XYZ file of C-alpha atoms in Angstrom:
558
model
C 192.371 45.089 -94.557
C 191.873 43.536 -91.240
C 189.121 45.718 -90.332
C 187.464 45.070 -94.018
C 187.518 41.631 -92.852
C 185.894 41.387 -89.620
C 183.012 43.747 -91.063
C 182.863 41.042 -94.018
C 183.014 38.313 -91.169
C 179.956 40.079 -89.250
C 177.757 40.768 -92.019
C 178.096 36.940 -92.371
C 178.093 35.720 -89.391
C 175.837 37.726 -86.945
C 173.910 40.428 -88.899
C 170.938 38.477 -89.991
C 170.525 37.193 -86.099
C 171.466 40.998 -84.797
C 169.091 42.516 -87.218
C 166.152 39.975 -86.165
C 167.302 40.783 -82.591
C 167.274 44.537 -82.738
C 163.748 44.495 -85.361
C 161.649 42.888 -82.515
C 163.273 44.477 -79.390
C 162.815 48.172 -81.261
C 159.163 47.245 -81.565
C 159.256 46.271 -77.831
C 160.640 49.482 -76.861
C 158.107 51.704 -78.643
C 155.006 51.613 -76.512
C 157.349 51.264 -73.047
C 159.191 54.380 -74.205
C 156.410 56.522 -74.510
C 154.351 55.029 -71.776
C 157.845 55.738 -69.474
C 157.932 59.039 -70.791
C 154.664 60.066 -69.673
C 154.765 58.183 -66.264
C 157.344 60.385 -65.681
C 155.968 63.657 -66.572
C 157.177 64.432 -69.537
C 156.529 64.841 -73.567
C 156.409 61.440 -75.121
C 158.797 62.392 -77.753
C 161.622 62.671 -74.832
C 161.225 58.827 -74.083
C 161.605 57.462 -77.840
C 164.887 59.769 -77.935
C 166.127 58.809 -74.907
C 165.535 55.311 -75.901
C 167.253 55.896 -79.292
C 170.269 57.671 -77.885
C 170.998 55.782 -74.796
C 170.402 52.299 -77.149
C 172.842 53.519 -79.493
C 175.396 55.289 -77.103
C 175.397 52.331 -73.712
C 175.704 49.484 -76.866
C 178.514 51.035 -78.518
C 180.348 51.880 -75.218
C 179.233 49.945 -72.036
C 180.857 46.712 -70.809
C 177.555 44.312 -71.533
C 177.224 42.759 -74.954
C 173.296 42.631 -75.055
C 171.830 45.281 -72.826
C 169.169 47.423 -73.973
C 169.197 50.678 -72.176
C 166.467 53.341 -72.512
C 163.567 54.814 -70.326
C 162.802 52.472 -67.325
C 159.842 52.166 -64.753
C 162.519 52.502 -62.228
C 163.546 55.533 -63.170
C 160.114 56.640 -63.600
C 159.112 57.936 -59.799
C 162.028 59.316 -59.172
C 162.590 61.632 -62.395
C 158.487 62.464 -62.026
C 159.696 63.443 -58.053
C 163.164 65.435 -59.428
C 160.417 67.357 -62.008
C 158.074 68.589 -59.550
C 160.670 69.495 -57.102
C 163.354 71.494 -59.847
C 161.403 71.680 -62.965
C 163.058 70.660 -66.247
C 165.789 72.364 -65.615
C 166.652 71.034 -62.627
C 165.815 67.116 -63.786
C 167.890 67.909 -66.925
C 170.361 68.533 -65.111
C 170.306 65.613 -62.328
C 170.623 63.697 -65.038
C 173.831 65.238 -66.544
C 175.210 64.871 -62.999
C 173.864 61.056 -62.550
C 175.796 60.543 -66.249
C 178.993 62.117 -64.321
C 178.576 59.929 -61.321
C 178.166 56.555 -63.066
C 181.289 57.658 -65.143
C 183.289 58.331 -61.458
C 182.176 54.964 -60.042
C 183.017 53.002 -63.338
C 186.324 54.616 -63.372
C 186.855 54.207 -59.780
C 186.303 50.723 -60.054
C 183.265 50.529 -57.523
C 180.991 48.527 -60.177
C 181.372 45.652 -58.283
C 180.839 47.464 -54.983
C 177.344 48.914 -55.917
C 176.159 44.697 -56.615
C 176.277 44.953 -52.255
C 173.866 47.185 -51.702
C 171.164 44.794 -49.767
C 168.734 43.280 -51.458
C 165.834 43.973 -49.015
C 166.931 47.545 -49.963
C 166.705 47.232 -53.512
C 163.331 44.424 -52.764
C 162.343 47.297 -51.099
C 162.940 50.196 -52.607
C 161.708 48.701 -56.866
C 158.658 47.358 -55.270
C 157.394 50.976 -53.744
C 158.864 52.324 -57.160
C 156.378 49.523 -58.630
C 153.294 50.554 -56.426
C 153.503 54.141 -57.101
C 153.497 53.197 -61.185
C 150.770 51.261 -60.533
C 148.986 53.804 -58.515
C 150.068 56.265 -60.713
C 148.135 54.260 -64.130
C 144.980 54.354 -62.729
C 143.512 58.129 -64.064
C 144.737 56.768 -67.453
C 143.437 53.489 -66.684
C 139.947 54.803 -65.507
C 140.178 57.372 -68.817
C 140.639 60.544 -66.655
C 142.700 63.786 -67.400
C 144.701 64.125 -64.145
C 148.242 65.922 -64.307
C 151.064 63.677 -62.970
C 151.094 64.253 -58.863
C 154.117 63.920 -56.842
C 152.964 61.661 -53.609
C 150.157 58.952 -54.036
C 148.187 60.660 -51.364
C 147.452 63.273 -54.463
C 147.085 61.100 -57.106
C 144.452 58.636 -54.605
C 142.673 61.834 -53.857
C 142.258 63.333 -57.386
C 141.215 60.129 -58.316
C 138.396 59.843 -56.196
C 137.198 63.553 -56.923
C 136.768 62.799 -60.489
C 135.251 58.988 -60.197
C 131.862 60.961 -62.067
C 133.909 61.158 -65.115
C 134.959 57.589 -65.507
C 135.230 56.585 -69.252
C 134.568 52.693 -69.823
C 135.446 52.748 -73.210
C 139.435 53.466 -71.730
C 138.828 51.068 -69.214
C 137.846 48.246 -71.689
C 140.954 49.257 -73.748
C 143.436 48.619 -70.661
C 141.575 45.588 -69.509
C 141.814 44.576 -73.384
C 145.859 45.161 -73.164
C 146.504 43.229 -70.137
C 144.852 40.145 -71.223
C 146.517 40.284 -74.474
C 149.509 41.056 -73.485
C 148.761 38.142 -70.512
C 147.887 35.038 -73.003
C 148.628 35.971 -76.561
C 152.439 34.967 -76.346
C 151.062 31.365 -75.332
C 148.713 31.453 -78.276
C 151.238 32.542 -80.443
C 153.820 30.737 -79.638
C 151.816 27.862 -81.519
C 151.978 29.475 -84.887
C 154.886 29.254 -86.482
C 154.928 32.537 -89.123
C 153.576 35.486 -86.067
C 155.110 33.831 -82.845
C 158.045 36.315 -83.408
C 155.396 39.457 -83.481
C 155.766 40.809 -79.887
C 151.876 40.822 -78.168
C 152.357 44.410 -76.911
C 152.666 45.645 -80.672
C 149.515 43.426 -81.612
C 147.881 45.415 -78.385
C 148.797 48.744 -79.411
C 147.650 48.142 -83.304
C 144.511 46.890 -81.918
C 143.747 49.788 -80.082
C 145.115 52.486 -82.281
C 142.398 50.969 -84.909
C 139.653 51.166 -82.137
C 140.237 55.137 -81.835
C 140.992 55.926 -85.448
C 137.266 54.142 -86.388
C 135.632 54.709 -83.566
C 136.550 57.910 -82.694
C 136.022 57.228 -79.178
C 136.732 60.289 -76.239
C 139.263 58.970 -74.348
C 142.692 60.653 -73.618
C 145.515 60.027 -76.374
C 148.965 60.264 -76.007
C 148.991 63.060 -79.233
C 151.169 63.430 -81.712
C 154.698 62.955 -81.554
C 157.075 65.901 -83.210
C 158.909 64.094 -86.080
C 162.312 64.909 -86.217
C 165.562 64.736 -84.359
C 165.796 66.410 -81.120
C 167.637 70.652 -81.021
C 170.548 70.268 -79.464
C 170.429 72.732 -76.165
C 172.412 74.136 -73.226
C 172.183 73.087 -69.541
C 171.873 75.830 -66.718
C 174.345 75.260 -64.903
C 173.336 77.518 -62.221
C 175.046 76.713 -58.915
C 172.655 77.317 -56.400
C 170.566 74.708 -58.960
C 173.299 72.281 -59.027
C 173.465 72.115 -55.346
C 169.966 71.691 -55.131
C 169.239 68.563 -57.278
C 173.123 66.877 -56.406
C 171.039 64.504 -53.814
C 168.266 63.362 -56.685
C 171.110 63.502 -59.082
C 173.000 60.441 -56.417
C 169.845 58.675 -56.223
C 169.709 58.474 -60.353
C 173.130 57.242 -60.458
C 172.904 54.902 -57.859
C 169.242 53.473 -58.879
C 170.504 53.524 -62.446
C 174.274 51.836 -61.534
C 171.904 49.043 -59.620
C 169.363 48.550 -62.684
C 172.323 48.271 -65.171
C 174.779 45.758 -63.411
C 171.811 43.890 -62.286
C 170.402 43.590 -66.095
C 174.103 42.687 -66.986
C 173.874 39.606 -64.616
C 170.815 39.006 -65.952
C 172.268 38.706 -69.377
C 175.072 36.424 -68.615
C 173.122 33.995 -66.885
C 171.203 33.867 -70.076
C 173.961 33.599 -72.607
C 176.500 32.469 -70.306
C 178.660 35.712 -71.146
C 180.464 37.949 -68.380
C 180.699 41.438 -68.451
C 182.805 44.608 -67.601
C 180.967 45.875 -64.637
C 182.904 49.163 -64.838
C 183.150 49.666 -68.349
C 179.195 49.045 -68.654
C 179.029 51.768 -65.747
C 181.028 54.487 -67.769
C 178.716 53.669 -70.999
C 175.805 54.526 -68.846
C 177.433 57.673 -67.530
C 178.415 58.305 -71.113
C 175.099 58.535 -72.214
C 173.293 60.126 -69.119
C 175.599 63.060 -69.850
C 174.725 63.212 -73.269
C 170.817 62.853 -73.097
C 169.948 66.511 -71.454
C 171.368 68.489 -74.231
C 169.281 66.471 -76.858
C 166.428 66.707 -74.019
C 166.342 62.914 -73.031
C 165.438 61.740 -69.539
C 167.672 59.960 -67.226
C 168.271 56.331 -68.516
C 169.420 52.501 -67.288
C 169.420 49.422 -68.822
C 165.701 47.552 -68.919
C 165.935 43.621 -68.157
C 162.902 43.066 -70.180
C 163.388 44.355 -73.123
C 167.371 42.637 -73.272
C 165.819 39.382 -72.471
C 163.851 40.037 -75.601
C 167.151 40.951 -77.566
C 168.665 37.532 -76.490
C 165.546 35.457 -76.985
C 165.293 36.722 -80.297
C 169.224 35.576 -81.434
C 171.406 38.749 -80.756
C 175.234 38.011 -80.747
C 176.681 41.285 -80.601
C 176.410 44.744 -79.251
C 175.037 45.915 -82.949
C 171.209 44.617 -81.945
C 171.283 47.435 -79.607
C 172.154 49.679 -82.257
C 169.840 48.347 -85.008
C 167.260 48.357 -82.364
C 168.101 52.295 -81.728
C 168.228 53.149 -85.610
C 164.885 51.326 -86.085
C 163.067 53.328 -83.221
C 164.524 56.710 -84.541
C 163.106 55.864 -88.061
C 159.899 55.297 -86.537
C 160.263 58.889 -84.906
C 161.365 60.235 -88.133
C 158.123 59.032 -90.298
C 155.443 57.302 -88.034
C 155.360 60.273 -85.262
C 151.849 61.421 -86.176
C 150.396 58.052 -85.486
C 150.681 58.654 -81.561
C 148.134 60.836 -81.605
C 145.692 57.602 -82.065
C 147.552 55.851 -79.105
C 145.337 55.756 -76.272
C 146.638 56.533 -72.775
C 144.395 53.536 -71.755
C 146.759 51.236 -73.277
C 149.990 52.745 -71.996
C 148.105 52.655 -69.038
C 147.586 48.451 -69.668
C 150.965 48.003 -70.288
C 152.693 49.840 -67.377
C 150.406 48.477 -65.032
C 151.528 45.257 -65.767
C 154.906 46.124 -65.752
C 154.560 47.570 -62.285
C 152.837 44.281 -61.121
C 155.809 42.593 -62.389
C 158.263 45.143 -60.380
C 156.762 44.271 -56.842
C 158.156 40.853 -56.084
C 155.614 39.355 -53.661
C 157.995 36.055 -53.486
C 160.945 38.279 -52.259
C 158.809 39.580 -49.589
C 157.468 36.432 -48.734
C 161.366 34.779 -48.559
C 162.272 37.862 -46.611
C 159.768 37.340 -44.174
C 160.568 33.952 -43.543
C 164.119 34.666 -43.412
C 165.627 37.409 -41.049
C 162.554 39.703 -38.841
C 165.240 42.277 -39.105
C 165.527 41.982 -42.860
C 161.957 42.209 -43.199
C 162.021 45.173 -40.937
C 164.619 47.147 -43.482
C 162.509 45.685 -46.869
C 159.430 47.149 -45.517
C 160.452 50.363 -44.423
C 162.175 51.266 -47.591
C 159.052 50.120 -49.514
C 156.946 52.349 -47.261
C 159.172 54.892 -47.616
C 159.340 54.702 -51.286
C 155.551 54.722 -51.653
C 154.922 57.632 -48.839
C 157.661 59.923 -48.835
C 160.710 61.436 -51.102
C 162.838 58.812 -53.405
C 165.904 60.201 -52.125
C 165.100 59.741 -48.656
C 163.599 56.732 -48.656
C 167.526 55.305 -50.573
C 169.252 57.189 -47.670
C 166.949 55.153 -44.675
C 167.387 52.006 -46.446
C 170.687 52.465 -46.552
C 170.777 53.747 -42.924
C 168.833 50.707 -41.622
C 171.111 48.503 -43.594
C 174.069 49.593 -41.723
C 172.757 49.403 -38.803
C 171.603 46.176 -39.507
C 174.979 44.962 -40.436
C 176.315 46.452 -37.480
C 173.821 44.223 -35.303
C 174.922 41.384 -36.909
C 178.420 41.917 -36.387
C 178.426 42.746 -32.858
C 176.038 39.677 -32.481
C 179.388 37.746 -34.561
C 182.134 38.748 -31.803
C 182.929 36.722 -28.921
C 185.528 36.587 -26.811
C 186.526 33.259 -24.889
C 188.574 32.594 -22.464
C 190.345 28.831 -22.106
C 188.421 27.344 -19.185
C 185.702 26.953 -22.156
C 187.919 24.312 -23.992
C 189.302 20.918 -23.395
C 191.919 20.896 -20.547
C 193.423 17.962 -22.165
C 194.274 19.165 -25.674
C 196.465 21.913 -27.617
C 197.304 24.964 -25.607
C 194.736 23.939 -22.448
C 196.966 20.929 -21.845
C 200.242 23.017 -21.945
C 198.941 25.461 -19.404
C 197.135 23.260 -17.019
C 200.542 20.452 -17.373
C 202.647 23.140 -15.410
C 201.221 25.209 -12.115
C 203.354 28.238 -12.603
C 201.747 28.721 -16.476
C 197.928 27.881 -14.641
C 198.012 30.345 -12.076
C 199.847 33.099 -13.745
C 198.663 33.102 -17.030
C 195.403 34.458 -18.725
C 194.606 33.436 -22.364
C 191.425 35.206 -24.245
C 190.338 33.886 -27.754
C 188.938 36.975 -29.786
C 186.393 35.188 -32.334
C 185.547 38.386 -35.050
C 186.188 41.954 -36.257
C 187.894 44.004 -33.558
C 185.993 47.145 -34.000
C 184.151 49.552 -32.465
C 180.787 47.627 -32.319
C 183.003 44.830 -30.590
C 184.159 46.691 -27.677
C 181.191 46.201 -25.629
C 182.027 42.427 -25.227
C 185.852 43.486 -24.852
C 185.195 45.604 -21.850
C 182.743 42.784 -19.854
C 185.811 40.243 -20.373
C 188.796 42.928 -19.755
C 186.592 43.892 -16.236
C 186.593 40.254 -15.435
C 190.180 39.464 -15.840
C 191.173 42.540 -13.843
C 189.129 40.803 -11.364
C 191.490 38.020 -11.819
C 194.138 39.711 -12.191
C 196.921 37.545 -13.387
C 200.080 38.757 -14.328
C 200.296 37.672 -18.029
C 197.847 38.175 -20.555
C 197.443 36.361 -23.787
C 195.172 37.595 -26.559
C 194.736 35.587 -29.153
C 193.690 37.106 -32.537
C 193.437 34.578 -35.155
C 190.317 34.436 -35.650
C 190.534 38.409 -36.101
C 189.535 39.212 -39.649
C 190.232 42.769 -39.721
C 190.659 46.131 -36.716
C 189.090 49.270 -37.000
C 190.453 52.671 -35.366
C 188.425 52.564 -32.287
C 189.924 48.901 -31.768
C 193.032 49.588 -32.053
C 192.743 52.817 -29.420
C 190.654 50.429 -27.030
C 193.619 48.120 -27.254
C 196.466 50.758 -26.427
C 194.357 51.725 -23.189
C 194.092 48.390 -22.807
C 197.939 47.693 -22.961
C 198.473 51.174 -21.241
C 196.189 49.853 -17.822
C 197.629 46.615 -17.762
C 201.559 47.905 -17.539
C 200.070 50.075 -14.634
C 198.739 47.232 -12.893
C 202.381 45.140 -13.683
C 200.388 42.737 -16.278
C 202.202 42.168 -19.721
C 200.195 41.503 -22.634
C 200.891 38.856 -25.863
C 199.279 39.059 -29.078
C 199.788 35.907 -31.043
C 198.879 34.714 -34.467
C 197.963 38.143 -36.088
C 196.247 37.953 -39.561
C 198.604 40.132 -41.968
C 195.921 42.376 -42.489
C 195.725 43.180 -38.811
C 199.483 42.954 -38.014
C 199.425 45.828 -41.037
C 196.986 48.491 -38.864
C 199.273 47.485 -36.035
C 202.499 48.165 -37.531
C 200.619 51.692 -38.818
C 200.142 52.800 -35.221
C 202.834 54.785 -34.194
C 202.259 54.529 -30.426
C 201.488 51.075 -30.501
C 205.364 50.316 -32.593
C 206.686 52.277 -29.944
C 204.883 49.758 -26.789
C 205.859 46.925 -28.834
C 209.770 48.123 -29.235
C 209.862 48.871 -25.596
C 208.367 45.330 -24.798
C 205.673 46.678 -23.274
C 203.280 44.458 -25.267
C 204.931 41.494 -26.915
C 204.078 40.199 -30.728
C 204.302 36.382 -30.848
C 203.627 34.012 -33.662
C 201.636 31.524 -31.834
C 200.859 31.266 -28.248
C 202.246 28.410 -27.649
C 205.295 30.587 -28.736
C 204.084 32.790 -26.306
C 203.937 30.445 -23.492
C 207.094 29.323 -23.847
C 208.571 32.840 -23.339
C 206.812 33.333 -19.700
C 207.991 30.033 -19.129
C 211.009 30.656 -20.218
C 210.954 33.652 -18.392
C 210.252 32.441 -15.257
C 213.023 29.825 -15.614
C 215.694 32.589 -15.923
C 214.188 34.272 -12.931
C 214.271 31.513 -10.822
C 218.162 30.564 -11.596
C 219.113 34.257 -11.374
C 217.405 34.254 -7.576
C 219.016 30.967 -7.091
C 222.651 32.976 -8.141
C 222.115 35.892 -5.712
């Protein structure tokens, strides 16, 4: 009964808005999933079910009420790269393991962990993905029959071999398509009956009249089989697996990136949150799925769910209506592809790709950080010139290193003769002679770590220059220590016994005091008092003061 009435509540409520919502975004998704389909190498039939089955699958399962997932231009390079290099075999099957990945990091919990992958990586890394679309239109812009190439070097050159058999009637058809698609949603947007109609579909109608009248000779996309996709087996042969596991953790990872980001995308439109992980496991869910009903490796497309919200969605069923709609389409207007011109695809992508290089990111980059810009244009080169894969593992690479600059460039160690003699623990030490010429007191600003222990060593060589007999380190301002830190700090504790020096930590964060307590060796110099834990140094102080008192009256007794 309960369920009876929340289906009567929906129908009333949100179908009407939902059905709007899914209508317009299905007609969206029709030229894009094709056009995505052959960027990428393959039959345009496998876009429009991947776009049906990942719609209906990531809606029903993943943790973002008005995503639309299908075929992507992100995904585009990198599944046209996994093709040449495995065949469809081998990309069927990166994508079964991408599907398997996304489910591990959704169920791992690391959905919010994959939003801190850099942004001059990702800058870097969608723009080269955007250029080699771009790059990769122009044959089908230009009305040439050249077979999809796996480095732009191949594509440039085959292009320029066959400039003699330029065709202006396609190029007139994509110029056509990107200045509709440019200013007929501000000329519609006047009229108050068609402003819903999306321009691409006006575009594509256009131009499938132009080639069914005209019977010009330009390349066609050809017609689509109608009819759902055989179900078929993967090979799961192992030497294969091993082979495509790296594209198959570039898919997941590109596709994990595209989805959440989408998601945020969303929210800030609708003011919504979603379930990072859960929307992480949908995607899995239906990456595992698409190879056996031969769909391509899929993420959720920003465009086409800002089109789902603009158009009223309130629930995750516009993602399905928009899925149903785009397999009835399959099912009965298949045959009318073969009247799609690749010119127009061709108009439509390249826009797209335009749209994917982010010229104001660059420009902020630039003016930013020189070693941001450094990691934003290598990945982009990368991207464009060399393997996908690669080009995520140097970005990533450079990003670490990066951060590891940075970091190092964040510790410093001070000692007191750089503060106020007159206040707080300066005015303690230098109010008594015994505490000023016996004690040392170093302020470690930073993560203890291994990056760190450059700065460590210059200041521990100085004080054994020094050489006082008590040392105070003070690690409040010590966010977190790393293995190599801790060692550093045992030989540390270990040379400073030797040269009859004792050593106070004071005011350890709990996270620190934790890796502390952890250490075996180091429990064992702190139970023998060979290194003394002390809540604040003026707590500290007051035991070598203290100290030295008891000294004095037990010399005094003798």
């Amino acid at each position: 009964m309960e369920i009876q009435n929340k289906v009567s509540q929906y129908f009333k409520g949100s179908f009407t808005s939902d059905l709007k919502a899914g209508s317009i975004t299905a007609v969206v998704a029709l030229p894009l999933a094709i056009a995505f389909a052959i960027a990428s190498g393959v039959e345009p039939q496998m876009g429009l079910y991947t776009a049906i089955i990942a719609g209906m699958m990531v809606s029903a399962t993943g943790g973002s009420r008005y995503s639309i997932t299908g075929p992507t231009g992100a995904m585009t390079v990198i599944i046209l790269s996994t093709l040449h290099s495995f065949g469809l075999e081998g990309l069927l099957l990166a994508g079964f393991l991408a599907g398997a990945f996304q489910i591990l990091f959704g169920i791992l919990k690391l959905g919010k962990v994959v939003k801190y992958i850099p942004l001059p990586v990702i800058s870097g890394f969608t723009s080269g993905i955007g250029a080699i679309i771009l790059i990769g239109q122009i044959p089908n812009a230009l009305g040439l029959t050249i077979t999809s190439k796996e480095h732009v070097w191949e594509t440039l050159y085959a292009i320029i071999s066959s400039l003699n058999d330029v065709n202006t009637t396609a190029i007139a058809i994509c110029i056509a398509t990107i200045l509709l698609l440019l200013f007929l949603p501000g000329l519609m947007s006047r009229m108050r009956y068609i402003n819903s109609i999306p321009s691409s579909m006006i575009a594509l109608v256009l131009s499938i009249i132009m080639v069914f009248y005209f019977r010009t000779d330009i390349p066609l996309v050809g017609s689509i089989p109608a009819g759902l996709p055989q179900i078929q087996m993967l090979n799961f042969d192992l030497d294969l697996l091993m082979n495509v596991l790296p594209a198959a953790l570039t898919i997941a990872l590109l596709g994990a990136i595209e989805a959440l980001l989408c998601a945020v995308v969303c929210d800030g439109m609708t003011n919504s949150r979603h379930d990072s992980n859960k929307e992480l496991v949908g995607q899995g869910i239906a990456n595992m799925a698409l190879p056996f009903f031969s769909g391509i490796p899929c993420t959720a497309a920003i465009a086409r769910s800002a089109v789902n919200i603009r158009e009223g969605a309130k629930t995750q069923m516009s993602g399905i209506i928009h899925a149903l709609i785009l397999l009835i389409i399959l099912l009965f207007l298949g045959p009318v592809a073969a009247f799609i011109p690749k010119a127009y695809l061709a108009g439509v992508l390249i826009l797209v790709s335009l749209r994917m290089i982010n010229i104001t990111e660059f420009r902020t980059t630039m003016s930013i950080s020189k070693m941001d810009t450094m990691v934003l244009l290598a990945t982009f080169l990368l991207t464009v010139l060399t393997d996908l894969v690669f080009a995520v593992q140097m970005g990533m690479f450079l990003s670490i290193i990066l951060l590891f600059i940075r970091l190092t460039n964040v510790i410093d160690i001070q000692t007191m003769e750089n503060y106020d003699r007159t206040k707080g623990i300066n005015a303690t030490i230098f109010a008594d002679p015994y505490l000023e010429k016996n004690v040392s007191v170093y302020t470690i600003n930073g993560p203890f770590f291994f990056g760190a222990m450059n700065v460590f060593e210059s200041k521990i060589n100085e004080h054994m220059t020094i050489s006082k007999p008590h040392i105070i380190l003070r690690m409040r301002y010590v966010p977190f220590i790393d293995t190599t830190g801790i060692e550093r700090l045992k030989s540390f504790i270990r040379a400073s016994r030797r040269q009859h020096q004792r050593v106070y930590l004071t005011s350890i964060q709990p996270e620190v005091m934790k890796r502390i307590d952890s250490d075996l060796e180091l429990t064992e110099l702190i139970e023998k008092q060979h290194v003394h834990i002390c809540e604040s140094t003026q707590e500290a102080l007051a035991f070598v003061k203290e100290e030295y008192e008891n000294k004095k009256i037990q010399k005094h007794i003798d």
